[in-house]
Amino acid sequence: MIQVRKAAERGHANHGWLNAYHTFSFASYRDPKHMGFRSLRVMNEDRVAPGQGFGTHPHDNMEIVTYVLEGALEHKDSMGNGEVLTPGEFQRMTAGTGITHSEFNPSKTEPVHLYQIWLYPDRAGHVPSYEQKRFSEAEQRNRLRLVASPTAADGSLTIHQDAEIFLSQITKGQQVVHEVAPSRHAWLQVLRGSVSLNGHELQTSDGAAVSDETSLTIQATTDAEIMLFDLA
């Protein structure tokens, strides 16, 4: 079963400095039919204006993954990390027993376009930690590149949850295939371009929840970039 979540159906909040789209309920957007999917709790597509950002604020007991599509994002946290993410770069933060952090667009002229993703952890009380990593385009060209997993397999980021995250850049007309193990589920998020997922057409910023499927064929109908979650 594949249930498509169209981009235009998402929650939307435009605060001037922040233009945000919420796949699942978040902040003032509440929809009891869209509270998350499996361990995936937040899928926010954000655009932050030049010189603006999220001030210092707390989190706990959440796995937070950030991926930058365009622009730059400056990160600072209570663990002493201070980094700048650029396009194609991932950040993973385990909030665990509690952290504070800020995310800021350091550019005076260019907005930053990013995805902020939250997953529930496998348990409460992890020691807070931080990782940042870029995966080469060659590793993900017309193939699924593992970028996050509970075991750090293939040099992926470590997330404390029975979930794997893949990234792929697919050339128009090419496809990638992912086998779904029994009792597992998947979420596909189209970051750019358009694809066909087992015959379902998805455009930029569309998502799809997958259950009771054994194999996923993702074919690019234009040049596309996708993120795929394999979930317990």
XYZ file of C-alpha atoms in Angstrom:
232
model
C 0.000 0.000 0.000
C 1.324 3.400 -0.993
C -0.265 6.597 0.333
C 0.944 9.757 -1.353
C 1.291 12.950 0.682
C 1.131 15.760 -1.877
C 3.254 18.839 -1.259
C 0.253 21.168 -1.540
C -1.577 19.280 1.232
C 1.108 19.916 3.864
C 0.801 22.383 6.689
C 2.274 25.803 5.905
C 3.557 28.651 8.039
C 5.139 31.811 6.640
C 6.692 33.899 9.400
C 8.490 36.243 7.021
C 11.965 35.135 8.104
C 10.882 31.465 7.877
C 8.761 29.833 5.181
C 8.013 26.315 6.414
C 6.047 23.344 5.115
C 5.101 20.543 7.531
C 4.429 17.020 6.235
C 3.356 16.023 9.741
C 1.747 17.987 12.570
C 4.183 20.522 13.951
C 3.978 23.708 16.038
C 0.599 25.354 15.332
C -0.227 22.930 12.493
C -2.318 20.063 13.821
C -3.828 17.256 11.768
C -4.689 14.039 13.638
C -4.381 12.088 10.358
C -0.779 13.218 9.930
C 1.042 12.898 13.239
C 4.027 11.040 11.799
C 4.783 7.681 10.204
C 6.321 4.871 12.242
C 9.377 6.373 14.005
C 9.367 9.366 11.637
C 7.871 12.300 13.536
C 8.832 15.499 11.673
C 9.478 16.225 7.996
C 9.819 19.991 7.637
C 10.929 21.766 4.485
C 12.231 25.174 5.562
C 13.486 28.285 3.809
C 15.206 30.752 6.120
C 15.753 34.364 5.042
C 19.257 35.894 4.919
C 20.606 36.826 8.334
C 17.788 35.016 10.161
C 17.440 31.736 12.010
C 16.250 29.679 14.945
C 17.469 31.131 18.243
C 18.859 28.955 21.005
C 16.221 26.442 22.095
C 16.116 23.032 23.834
C 15.434 19.477 22.667
C 15.498 16.100 24.332
C 14.937 12.465 23.378
C 14.818 12.973 19.628
C 17.064 12.079 16.684
C 17.317 15.207 14.514
C 18.641 15.024 10.944
C 19.182 18.166 8.874
C 19.965 18.230 5.155
C 20.805 21.416 3.256
C 19.648 21.773 -0.355
C 20.691 25.370 -1.046
C 22.526 28.085 0.880
C 24.322 27.648 4.201
C 23.240 26.907 7.761
C 25.332 27.770 10.808
C 24.932 25.447 13.785
C 25.897 26.030 17.430
C 25.014 23.822 20.400
C 25.562 23.294 24.112
C 27.995 20.442 23.358
C 30.450 22.984 21.954
C 29.864 22.264 18.283
C 29.956 25.191 15.877
C 29.748 24.247 12.204
C 28.382 25.518 8.890
C 26.412 23.128 6.669
C 26.493 23.685 2.913
C 24.450 22.072 0.092
C 24.578 18.290 0.095
C 25.681 18.086 3.736
C 23.979 16.213 6.581
C 23.866 16.916 10.285
C 22.742 14.373 12.876
C 22.081 15.416 16.433
C 21.022 13.077 19.228
C 19.185 15.277 21.712
C 19.072 12.488 24.304
C 19.095 13.720 27.888
C 18.920 17.307 26.670
C 20.718 19.886 24.544
C 20.239 23.453 23.391
C 21.158 24.652 19.915
C 20.668 27.388 17.348
C 20.515 27.299 13.542
C 21.252 30.503 11.630
C 21.564 31.600 8.000
C 24.930 33.415 7.906
C 24.419 34.857 4.399
C 23.429 38.500 4.015
C 21.903 37.906 0.573
C 20.901 34.260 0.021
C 18.172 32.212 1.725
C 18.916 28.707 2.981
C 16.699 25.802 1.886
C 16.785 22.734 4.114
C 14.941 19.705 5.401
C 14.647 19.174 9.145
C 13.748 15.594 10.065
C 12.991 14.165 13.501
C 12.824 10.490 14.441
C 11.856 9.041 17.791
C 14.856 7.316 19.413
C 14.851 3.642 20.345
C 14.859 4.660 24.020
C 15.029 7.734 26.207
C 18.203 8.967 27.832
C 20.900 8.673 25.171
C 24.025 10.755 25.721
C 23.725 13.821 23.438
C 25.990 13.719 20.384
C 26.582 15.377 17.018
C 27.788 14.343 13.564
C 28.162 16.151 10.255
C 28.983 14.500 6.938
C 28.874 14.902 3.177
C 28.392 11.988 0.784
C 29.842 12.323 -2.704
C 27.559 12.694 -5.707
C 29.238 9.700 -7.348
C 28.182 7.478 -4.424
C 24.517 8.344 -4.893
C 24.246 8.742 -8.654
C 21.556 6.296 -9.810
C 21.990 4.243 -6.649
C 20.743 4.386 -3.075
C 23.509 5.624 -0.781
C 23.048 4.754 2.899
C 23.507 8.004 4.827
C 22.188 7.101 8.307
C 21.714 3.834 10.175
C 21.810 2.417 13.722
C 25.144 0.679 13.028
C 26.992 3.428 11.091
C 27.264 0.934 8.221
C 29.199 2.075 5.119
C 30.342 5.199 6.915
C 26.800 6.434 7.480
C 25.697 8.710 10.294
C 24.575 6.946 13.471
C 20.923 7.222 14.472
C 19.534 5.588 17.589
C 16.547 3.954 15.953
C 15.814 0.856 13.843
C 15.770 2.918 10.657
C 17.936 3.483 7.610
C 18.043 6.631 5.496
C 19.153 6.585 1.870
C 19.883 9.416 -0.547
C 19.918 9.177 -4.337
C 20.311 11.463 -7.322
C 18.581 9.777 -10.240
C 19.050 10.760 -13.860
C 15.887 11.115 -15.952
C 14.851 7.691 -17.223
C 16.988 5.795 -14.698
C 15.712 3.926 -11.671
C 16.736 2.571 -8.296
C 15.189 -0.442 -6.568
C 14.837 -1.064 -2.838
C 13.709 -4.362 -1.349
C 11.490 -4.011 1.717
C 11.855 -6.790 4.275
C 8.713 -8.404 5.732
C 6.996 -6.283 8.410
C 9.038 -3.199 7.503
C 7.809 0.073 6.065
C 9.218 2.952 4.033
C 8.822 6.659 3.458
C 9.903 8.359 0.236
C 10.499 12.118 0.109
C 11.122 13.776 -3.251
C 13.621 16.570 -2.670
C 13.893 17.729 -6.283
C 12.447 16.695 -9.627
C 9.805 14.027 -10.180
C 9.677 10.241 -9.923
C 7.376 7.284 -10.321
C 7.131 5.039 -7.241
C 5.670 1.664 -8.229
C 3.528 3.561 -10.727
C 2.563 6.434 -8.406
C 3.661 9.812 -9.751
C 5.393 12.112 -7.279
C 6.629 15.657 -7.800
C 9.046 17.904 -5.924
C 8.289 17.937 -2.160
C 5.743 15.104 -2.371
C 6.099 12.226 0.069
C 4.741 8.691 0.229
C 4.104 6.239 3.071
C 4.726 2.604 2.148
C 3.441 -0.504 3.924
C 2.905 -4.108 2.786
C 5.149 -3.736 -0.272
C 8.062 -6.084 -0.926
C 9.923 -4.024 -3.511
C 10.084 -0.347 -4.466
C 11.028 0.824 -7.944
C 11.763 4.545 -8.069
C 12.120 5.816 -11.632
C 13.043 9.399 -12.411
C 10.668 11.134 -14.823
C 12.951 14.200 -14.640
C 16.373 14.467 -13.048
C 15.541 13.931 -9.372
C 16.913 13.768 -5.851
C 15.145 11.583 -3.301
C 15.446 10.529 0.327
C 14.195 7.071 1.290
C 13.543 5.859 4.852
C 13.408 2.138 5.686
C 11.496 1.889 8.972
C 10.562 -0.779 11.492
